[in-house]
Amino acid sequence: MQQASIAILIILLTVAVYIAMTKLYVRFSYPVLIPVLTTTVAIILLLLAFHVSYDQYMIGGKWINSLLGPAVVALAYPLYNQRKILVKYILPIIGGVFAGLFSGMISGLLFAEVFGIDRNLILSIVPKSITTPVAIQIATGIGGVPSMTVVFVMIAGFSGVILGPKIMKWVRIRSYLGKGIAFGSASHALGTSKAFEYGELTVSMSSVSMTLCAVLGSVFGPIVVWIFHV
């Protein structure tokens, strides 16, 4: 009974904080105020302030986490609605995904090499632009540290969501198709959540790009590592 009460309290707290941060974002609309980021920071601060451990939080947090699967499956709806556009632009989509995937992997490798980062960390950076569950598997397979990969995936996601709109404005990417491919291939699920602000077509392109990056990244991740002799 006590466990159930704690779970309900944590779920209500998390939802309340997210709603509050969403209203804050709607009111001010600064990129750094995206609800996913501000809610994460707020929850961490609350846990620290009240000395609540991660395991205690996950009594209720695990139920929120379990909704990730249905949320991903729900992306099939906008994909179905945009199926004709997907077929029409299949080559630009695949080309954009390949460009995003390889630039994400290679830029991480070059950055790590320039700063003399340890080999294990370099291998952990390679799948940073791929959705977390797949990135963990890739990192494990190529000899990286899965826990560090999760950190790099989060950094890639948040930086893409915060800086992405500005960068696309600077390079004059106005196409909703291009924006969706950029968000999905660079910032995975977080990018797809940001894509909702641009409409159904952008969401569809982002979810397709995210999925293709996960599939292709599993194949080409080890090959990129082998080519660069990491």
PDB file of C-alpha atoms in Angstrom:
ATOM      1  CA  MET A   1       0.000   0.000   0.000  1.00  0.00           C
ATOM      2  CA  GLN A   2       2.826   2.373   0.917  1.00  0.00           C
ATOM      3  CA  GLN A   3       4.645   1.577  -2.364  1.00  0.00           C
ATOM      4  CA  ALA A   4       1.477   2.365  -4.332  1.00  0.00           C
ATOM      5  CA  SER A   5       1.055   5.701  -2.528  1.00  0.00           C
ATOM      6  CA  ILE A   6       4.680   6.653  -3.222  1.00  0.00           C
ATOM      7  CA  ALA A   7       4.299   5.684  -6.898  1.00  0.00           C
ATOM      8  CA  ILE A   8       1.150   7.780  -7.315  1.00  0.00           C
ATOM      9  CA  LEU A   9       2.762  10.752  -5.553  1.00  0.00           C
ATOM     10  CA  ILE A  10       5.859  10.612  -7.778  1.00  0.00           C
ATOM     11  CA  ILE A  11       3.802  10.270 -10.962  1.00  0.00           C
ATOM     12  CA  LEU A  12       1.601  13.241 -10.008  1.00  0.00           C
ATOM     13  CA  LEU A  13       4.666  15.300  -9.062  1.00  0.00           C
ATOM     14  CA  THR A  14       6.415  14.553 -12.361  1.00  0.00           C
ATOM     15  CA  VAL A  15       3.327  15.322 -14.428  1.00  0.00           C
ATOM     16  CA  ALA A  16       2.686  18.540 -12.481  1.00  0.00           C
ATOM     17  CA  VAL A  17       6.267  19.719 -12.985  1.00  0.00           C
ATOM     18  CA  TYR A  18       6.105  18.904 -16.696  1.00  0.00           C
ATOM     19  CA  ILE A  19       2.833  20.815 -17.132  1.00  0.00           C
ATOM     20  CA  ALA A  20       4.293  23.800 -15.280  1.00  0.00           C
ATOM     21  CA  MET A  21       7.439  23.758 -17.430  1.00  0.00           C
ATOM     22  CA  THR A  22       5.363  23.443 -20.604  1.00  0.00           C
ATOM     23  CA  LYS A  23       3.409  26.563 -19.643  1.00  0.00           C
ATOM     24  CA  LEU A  24       6.686  28.324 -18.917  1.00  0.00           C
ATOM     25  CA  TYR A  25       7.994  27.365 -22.376  1.00  0.00           C
ATOM     26  CA  VAL A  26       4.772  28.526 -24.067  1.00  0.00           C
ATOM     27  CA  ARG A  27       5.028  31.826 -22.206  1.00  0.00           C
ATOM     28  CA  PHE A  28       8.673  32.607 -22.998  1.00  0.00           C
ATOM     29  CA  SER A  29       9.639  30.144 -25.813  1.00  0.00           C
ATOM     30  CA  TYR A  30      13.402  30.292 -25.260  1.00  0.00           C
ATOM     31  CA  PRO A  31      15.186  27.161 -26.608  1.00  0.00           C
ATOM     32  CA  VAL A  32      16.836  26.481 -23.217  1.00  0.00           C
ATOM     33  CA  LEU A  33      13.390  26.288 -21.619  1.00  0.00           C
ATOM     34  CA  ILE A  34      12.214  23.210 -23.522  1.00  0.00           C
ATOM     35  CA  PRO A  35      10.022  21.186 -21.106  1.00  0.00           C
ATOM     36  CA  VAL A  36      12.088  17.981 -21.327  1.00  0.00           C
ATOM     37  CA  LEU A  37      15.212  19.801 -20.153  1.00  0.00           C
ATOM     38  CA  THR A  38      13.648  22.059 -17.529  1.00  0.00           C
ATOM     39  CA  THR A  39      11.547  19.236 -16.103  1.00  0.00           C
ATOM     40  CA  THR A  40      14.644  17.042 -15.797  1.00  0.00           C
ATOM     41  CA  VAL A  41      16.554  19.777 -13.983  1.00  0.00           C
ATOM     42  CA  ALA A  42      13.602  20.580 -11.704  1.00  0.00           C
ATOM     43  CA  ILE A  43      13.070  16.934 -10.748  1.00  0.00           C
ATOM     44  CA  ILE A  44      16.777  16.470  -9.987  1.00  0.00           C
ATOM     45  CA  LEU A  45      16.771  19.559  -7.763  1.00  0.00           C
ATOM     46  CA  LEU A  46      13.658  18.350  -5.930  1.00  0.00           C
ATOM     47  CA  LEU A  47      15.188  14.905  -5.356  1.00  0.00           C
ATOM     48  CA  LEU A  48      18.362  16.488  -3.992  1.00  0.00           C
ATOM     49  CA  ALA A  49      16.455  18.948  -1.798  1.00  0.00           C
ATOM     50  CA  PHE A  50      14.317  16.235  -0.202  1.00  0.00           C
ATOM     51  CA  HIS A  51      17.071  13.560  -0.171  1.00  0.00           C
ATOM     52  CA  VAL A  52      15.108  11.168  -2.384  1.00  0.00           C
ATOM     53  CA  SER A  53      17.235   8.456  -3.988  1.00  0.00           C
ATOM     54  CA  TYR A  54      17.004   7.401  -7.621  1.00  0.00           C
ATOM     55  CA  ASP A  55      15.611   3.992  -6.600  1.00  0.00           C
ATOM     56  CA  GLN A  56      12.884   5.657  -4.549  1.00  0.00           C
ATOM     57  CA  TYR A  57      11.953   7.960  -7.402  1.00  0.00           C
ATOM     58  CA  MET A  58      11.770   5.031  -9.834  1.00  0.00           C
ATOM     59  CA  ILE A  59       9.028   3.412  -7.738  1.00  0.00           C
ATOM     60  CA  GLY A  60       6.751   5.762  -9.634  1.00  0.00           C
ATOM     61  CA  GLY A  61       9.145   6.776 -12.394  1.00  0.00           C
ATOM     62  CA  LYS A  62       9.178   3.290 -13.877  1.00  0.00           C
ATOM     63  CA  TRP A  63       5.492   3.647 -14.802  1.00  0.00           C
ATOM     64  CA  ILE A  64       6.199   6.880 -16.666  1.00  0.00           C
ATOM     65  CA  ASN A  65       9.200   5.213 -18.308  1.00  0.00           C
ATOM     66  CA  SER A  66       6.970   2.345 -19.483  1.00  0.00           C
ATOM     67  CA  LEU A  67       4.986   4.809 -21.603  1.00  0.00           C
ATOM     68  CA  LEU A  68       8.010   5.367 -23.860  1.00  0.00           C
ATOM     69  CA  GLY A  69       7.179   2.295 -25.934  1.00  0.00           C
ATOM     70  CA  PRO A  70       3.559   3.284 -26.666  1.00  0.00           C
ATOM     71  CA  ALA A  71       4.705   6.864 -27.374  1.00  0.00           C
ATOM     72  CA  VAL A  72       7.129   5.613 -30.039  1.00  0.00           C
ATOM     73  CA  VAL A  73       4.474   3.330 -31.548  1.00  0.00           C
ATOM     74  CA  ALA A  74       2.067   6.308 -31.672  1.00  0.00           C
ATOM     75  CA  LEU A  75       4.451   7.964 -34.145  1.00  0.00           C
ATOM     76  CA  ALA A  76       3.086   5.506 -36.709  1.00  0.00           C
ATOM     77  CA  TYR A  77      -0.030   7.703 -37.025  1.00  0.00           C
ATOM     78  CA  PRO A  78       1.676  10.783 -38.532  1.00  0.00           C
ATOM     79  CA  LEU A  79       3.816   8.421 -40.624  1.00  0.00           C
ATOM     80  CA  TYR A  80       0.667   6.868 -42.082  1.00  0.00           C
ATOM     81  CA  ASN A  81      -0.822  10.283 -42.812  1.00  0.00           C
ATOM     82  CA  GLN A  82       2.345  11.353 -44.646  1.00  0.00           C
ATOM     83  CA  ARG A  83       2.974   8.039 -46.451  1.00  0.00           C
ATOM     84  CA  LYS A  84       2.628   9.542 -49.951  1.00  0.00           C
ATOM     85  CA  ILE A  85       5.221  12.222 -49.189  1.00  0.00           C
ATOM     86  CA  LEU A  86       7.531   9.566 -47.728  1.00  0.00           C
ATOM     87  CA  VAL A  87       7.391   7.571 -50.940  1.00  0.00           C
ATOM     88  CA  LYS A  88       7.802  10.688 -53.096  1.00  0.00           C
ATOM     89  CA  TYR A  89      10.917  11.896 -51.258  1.00  0.00           C
ATOM     90  CA  ILE A  90      12.439   8.550 -50.317  1.00  0.00           C
ATOM     91  CA  LEU A  91      15.847   9.301 -51.910  1.00  0.00           C
ATOM     92  CA  PRO A  92      16.356  12.719 -50.228  1.00  0.00           C
ATOM     93  CA  ILE A  93      15.264  11.178 -46.925  1.00  0.00           C
ATOM     94  CA  ILE A  94      17.756   8.311 -47.152  1.00  0.00           C
ATOM     95  CA  GLY A  95      20.496  10.675 -48.353  1.00  0.00           C
ATOM     96  CA  GLY A  96      19.823  13.087 -45.494  1.00  0.00           C
ATOM     97  CA  VAL A  97      19.818  10.284 -42.937  1.00  0.00           C
ATOM     98  CA  PHE A  98      23.147   8.942 -44.212  1.00  0.00           C
ATOM     99  CA  ALA A  99      24.643  12.450 -44.094  1.00  0.00           C
ATOM    100  CA  GLY A 100      23.361  13.021 -40.560  1.00  0.00           C
ATOM    101  CA  LEU A 101      24.419   9.594 -39.326  1.00  0.00           C
ATOM    102  CA  PHE A 102      27.992   9.716 -40.645  1.00  0.00           C
ATOM    103  CA  SER A 103      28.589  13.367 -39.750  1.00  0.00           C
ATOM    104  CA  GLY A 104      27.407  12.600 -36.210  1.00  0.00           C
ATOM    105  CA  MET A 105      29.727   9.614 -35.847  1.00  0.00           C
ATOM    106  CA  ILE A 106      32.777  11.129 -37.542  1.00  0.00           C
ATOM    107  CA  SER A 107      32.496  14.518 -35.817  1.00  0.00           C
ATOM    108  CA  GLY A 108      32.437  12.732 -32.460  1.00  0.00           C
ATOM    109  CA  LEU A 109      35.538  10.755 -33.362  1.00  0.00           C
ATOM    110  CA  LEU A 110      37.437  13.819 -34.578  1.00  0.00           C
ATOM    111  CA  PHE A 111      36.453  15.848 -31.514  1.00  0.00           C
ATOM    112  CA  ALA A 112      37.609  13.071 -29.225  1.00  0.00           C
ATOM    113  CA  GLU A 113      40.898  12.621 -31.102  1.00  0.00           C
ATOM    114  CA  VAL A 114      41.696  16.361 -31.043  1.00  0.00           C
ATOM    115  CA  PHE A 115      41.277  16.532 -27.279  1.00  0.00           C
ATOM    116  CA  GLY A 116      43.104  13.254 -26.629  1.00  0.00           C
ATOM    117  CA  ILE A 117      40.174  11.489 -25.016  1.00  0.00           C
ATOM    118  CA  ASP A 118      40.614   7.919 -23.793  1.00  0.00           C
ATOM    119  CA  ARG A 119      39.832   5.185 -26.345  1.00  0.00           C
ATOM    120  CA  ASN A 120      36.915   3.779 -24.333  1.00  0.00           C
ATOM    121  CA  LEU A 121      35.296   7.206 -24.234  1.00  0.00           C
ATOM    122  CA  ILE A 122      35.914   7.715 -27.957  1.00  0.00           C
ATOM    123  CA  LEU A 123      34.035   4.494 -28.677  1.00  0.00           C
ATOM    124  CA  SER A 124      31.280   5.646 -26.335  1.00  0.00           C
ATOM    125  CA  ILE A 125      30.848   8.866 -28.325  1.00  0.00           C
ATOM    126  CA  VAL A 126      30.390   7.171 -31.721  1.00  0.00           C
ATOM    127  CA  PRO A 127      26.644   6.349 -31.352  1.00  0.00           C
ATOM    128  CA  LYS A 128      25.761   9.655 -29.606  1.00  0.00           C
ATOM    129  CA  SER A 129      23.179  10.681 -32.239  1.00  0.00           C
ATOM    130  CA  ILE A 130      21.280   7.380 -32.113  1.00  0.00           C
ATOM    131  CA  THR A 131      18.327   6.692 -29.827  1.00  0.00           C
ATOM    132  CA  THR A 132      19.424   5.453 -26.387  1.00  0.00           C
ATOM    133  CA  PRO A 133      18.487   1.721 -26.392  1.00  0.00           C
ATOM    134  CA  VAL A 134      20.223   1.137 -29.734  1.00  0.00           C
ATOM    135  CA  ALA A 135      23.169   3.410 -28.854  1.00  0.00           C
ATOM    136  CA  ILE A 136      23.831   1.331 -25.727  1.00  0.00           C
ATOM    137  CA  GLN A 137      23.932  -1.879 -27.780  1.00  0.00           C
ATOM    138  CA  ILE A 138      26.259  -0.318 -30.363  1.00  0.00           C
ATOM    139  CA  ALA A 139      28.606   1.018 -27.662  1.00  0.00           C
ATOM    140  CA  THR A 140      28.730  -2.397 -25.987  1.00  0.00           C
ATOM    141  CA  GLY A 141      29.501  -4.100 -29.293  1.00  0.00           C
ATOM    142  CA  ILE A 142      32.380  -1.788 -30.268  1.00  0.00           C
ATOM    143  CA  GLY A 143      33.961  -1.669 -26.804  1.00  0.00           C
ATOM    144  CA  GLY A 144      32.557   1.590 -25.430  1.00  0.00           C
ATOM    145  CA  VAL A 145      31.161   2.335 -21.976  1.00  0.00           C
ATOM    146  CA  PRO A 146      27.329   2.143 -22.110  1.00  0.00           C
ATOM    147  CA  SER A 147      26.787   4.462 -19.134  1.00  0.00           C
ATOM    148  CA  MET A 148      28.921   7.149 -20.791  1.00  0.00           C
ATOM    149  CA  THR A 149      27.115   6.623 -24.086  1.00  0.00           C
ATOM    150  CA  VAL A 150      23.842   7.491 -22.348  1.00  0.00           C
ATOM    151  CA  VAL A 151      25.395  10.788 -21.220  1.00  0.00           C
ATOM    152  CA  PHE A 152      26.647  11.605 -24.723  1.00  0.00           C
ATOM    153  CA  VAL A 153      23.258  10.709 -26.233  1.00  0.00           C
ATOM    154  CA  MET A 154      21.560  13.128 -23.836  1.00  0.00           C
ATOM    155  CA  ILE A 155      24.075  15.863 -24.651  1.00  0.00           C
ATOM    156  CA  ALA A 156      23.526  15.343 -28.392  1.00  0.00           C
ATOM    157  CA  GLY A 157      19.770  15.403 -27.913  1.00  0.00           C
ATOM    158  CA  PHE A 158      19.610  18.539 -25.806  1.00  0.00           C
ATOM    159  CA  SER A 159      22.221  20.444 -27.827  1.00  0.00           C
ATOM    160  CA  GLY A 160      20.419  19.603 -31.071  1.00  0.00           C
ATOM    161  CA  VAL A 161      17.064  20.718 -29.711  1.00  0.00           C
ATOM    162  CA  ILE A 162      18.462  23.945 -28.253  1.00  0.00           C
ATOM    163  CA  LEU A 163      20.896  24.933 -31.028  1.00  0.00           C
ATOM    164  CA  GLY A 164      19.248  23.190 -33.988  1.00  0.00           C
ATOM    165  CA  PRO A 165      16.600  25.840 -34.787  1.00  0.00           C
ATOM    166  CA  LYS A 166      19.225  28.612 -34.787  1.00  0.00           C
ATOM    167  CA  ILE A 167      21.654  26.637 -36.953  1.00  0.00           C
ATOM    168  CA  MET A 168      18.916  25.769 -39.462  1.00  0.00           C
ATOM    169  CA  LYS A 169      17.958  29.438 -39.599  1.00  0.00           C
ATOM    170  CA  TRP A 170      21.576  30.451 -40.259  1.00  0.00           C
ATOM    171  CA  VAL A 171      22.022  27.924 -43.074  1.00  0.00           C
ATOM    172  CA  ARG A 172      18.537  28.748 -44.403  1.00  0.00           C
ATOM    173  CA  ILE A 173      16.882  25.360 -44.069  1.00  0.00           C
ATOM    174  CA  ARG A 174      13.216  26.288 -44.450  1.00  0.00           C
ATOM    175  CA  SER A 175      11.822  22.966 -45.661  1.00  0.00           C
ATOM    176  CA  TYR A 176       9.785  21.049 -43.088  1.00  0.00           C
ATOM    177  CA  LEU A 177      11.150  17.892 -44.671  1.00  0.00           C
ATOM    178  CA  GLY A 178      14.750  19.034 -44.092  1.00  0.00           C
ATOM    179  CA  LYS A 179      14.037  20.142 -40.534  1.00  0.00           C
ATOM    180  CA  GLY A 180      12.499  16.767 -39.689  1.00  0.00           C
ATOM    181  CA  ILE A 181      15.465  14.841 -41.102  1.00  0.00           C
ATOM    182  CA  ALA A 182      17.874  17.089 -39.192  1.00  0.00           C
ATOM    183  CA  PHE A 183      16.089  16.697 -35.861  1.00  0.00           C
ATOM    184  CA  GLY A 184      15.653  12.931 -36.172  1.00  0.00           C
ATOM    185  CA  SER A 185      19.165  12.115 -37.372  1.00  0.00           C
ATOM    186  CA  ALA A 186      20.979  14.460 -34.968  1.00  0.00           C
ATOM    187  CA  SER A 187      18.843  14.471 -31.824  1.00  0.00           C
ATOM    188  CA  HIS A 188      16.797  11.226 -31.970  1.00  0.00           C
ATOM    189  CA  ALA A 189      13.706  11.173 -29.676  1.00  0.00           C
ATOM    190  CA  LEU A 190      14.335  14.627 -28.194  1.00  0.00           C
ATOM    191  CA  GLY A 191      14.587  16.037 -31.697  1.00  0.00           C
ATOM    192  CA  THR A 192      11.339  14.323 -32.631  1.00  0.00           C
ATOM    193  CA  SER A 193       9.601  15.911 -29.638  1.00  0.00           C
ATOM    194  CA  LYS A 194      10.879  19.303 -30.809  1.00  0.00           C
ATOM    195  CA  ALA A 195       9.632  18.536 -34.328  1.00  0.00           C
ATOM    196  CA  PHE A 196       6.044  18.617 -33.038  1.00  0.00           C
ATOM    197  CA  GLU A 197       6.364  22.408 -32.957  1.00  0.00           C
ATOM    198  CA  TYR A 198       6.784  22.441 -36.745  1.00  0.00           C
ATOM    199  CA  GLY A 199       3.847  20.258 -37.732  1.00  0.00           C
ATOM    200  CA  GLU A 200       2.935  16.700 -38.672  1.00  0.00           C
ATOM    201  CA  LEU A 201       5.213  16.473 -41.718  1.00  0.00           C
ATOM    202  CA  THR A 202       8.283  17.431 -39.679  1.00  0.00           C
ATOM    203  CA  VAL A 203       7.351  14.904 -36.980  1.00  0.00           C
ATOM    204  CA  SER A 204       6.948  12.173 -39.592  1.00  0.00           C
ATOM    205  CA  MET A 205      10.318  12.926 -41.178  1.00  0.00           C
ATOM    206  CA  SER A 206      11.990  13.089 -37.779  1.00  0.00           C
ATOM    207  CA  SER A 207      10.600   9.752 -36.623  1.00  0.00           C
ATOM    208  CA  VAL A 208      11.590   8.096 -39.917  1.00  0.00           C
ATOM    209  CA  SER A 209      15.091   9.560 -39.653  1.00  0.00           C
ATOM    210  CA  MET A 210      15.427   8.468 -36.032  1.00  0.00           C
ATOM    211  CA  THR A 211      14.413   4.904 -36.917  1.00  0.00           C
ATOM    212  CA  LEU A 212      16.673   4.697 -39.973  1.00  0.00           C
ATOM    213  CA  CYS A 213      19.608   6.071 -37.973  1.00  0.00           C
ATOM    214  CA  ALA A 214      19.085   3.367 -35.368  1.00  0.00           C
ATOM    215  CA  VAL A 215      19.017   0.602 -37.981  1.00  0.00           C
ATOM    216  CA  LEU A 216      21.858   1.929 -40.137  1.00  0.00           C
ATOM    217  CA  GLY A 217      23.933   2.940 -37.116  1.00  0.00           C
ATOM    218  CA  SER A 218      23.904  -0.652 -35.900  1.00  0.00           C
ATOM    219  CA  VAL A 219      25.449  -1.716 -39.206  1.00  0.00           C
ATOM    220  CA  PHE A 220      27.840   1.151 -39.925  1.00  0.00           C
ATOM    221  CA  GLY A 221      28.973   2.011 -36.382  1.00  0.00           C
ATOM    222  CA  PRO A 222      31.548  -0.827 -36.206  1.00  0.00           C
ATOM    223  CA  ILE A 223      32.614  -0.083 -39.793  1.00  0.00           C
ATOM    224  CA  VAL A 224      33.332   3.586 -39.000  1.00  0.00           C
ATOM    225  CA  VAL A 225      35.392   2.512 -35.991  1.00  0.00           C
ATOM    226  CA  TRP A 226      37.340   0.051 -38.152  1.00  0.00           C
ATOM    227  CA  ILE A 227      37.965   2.612 -40.933  1.00  0.00           C
ATOM    228  CA  PHE A 228      39.362   5.172 -38.473  1.00  0.00           C
ATOM    229  CA  HIS A 229      41.399   2.510 -36.615  1.00  0.00           C
ATOM    230  CA  VAL A 230      40.072   3.551 -33.221  1.00  0.00           C
TER     231      VAL A 230
END
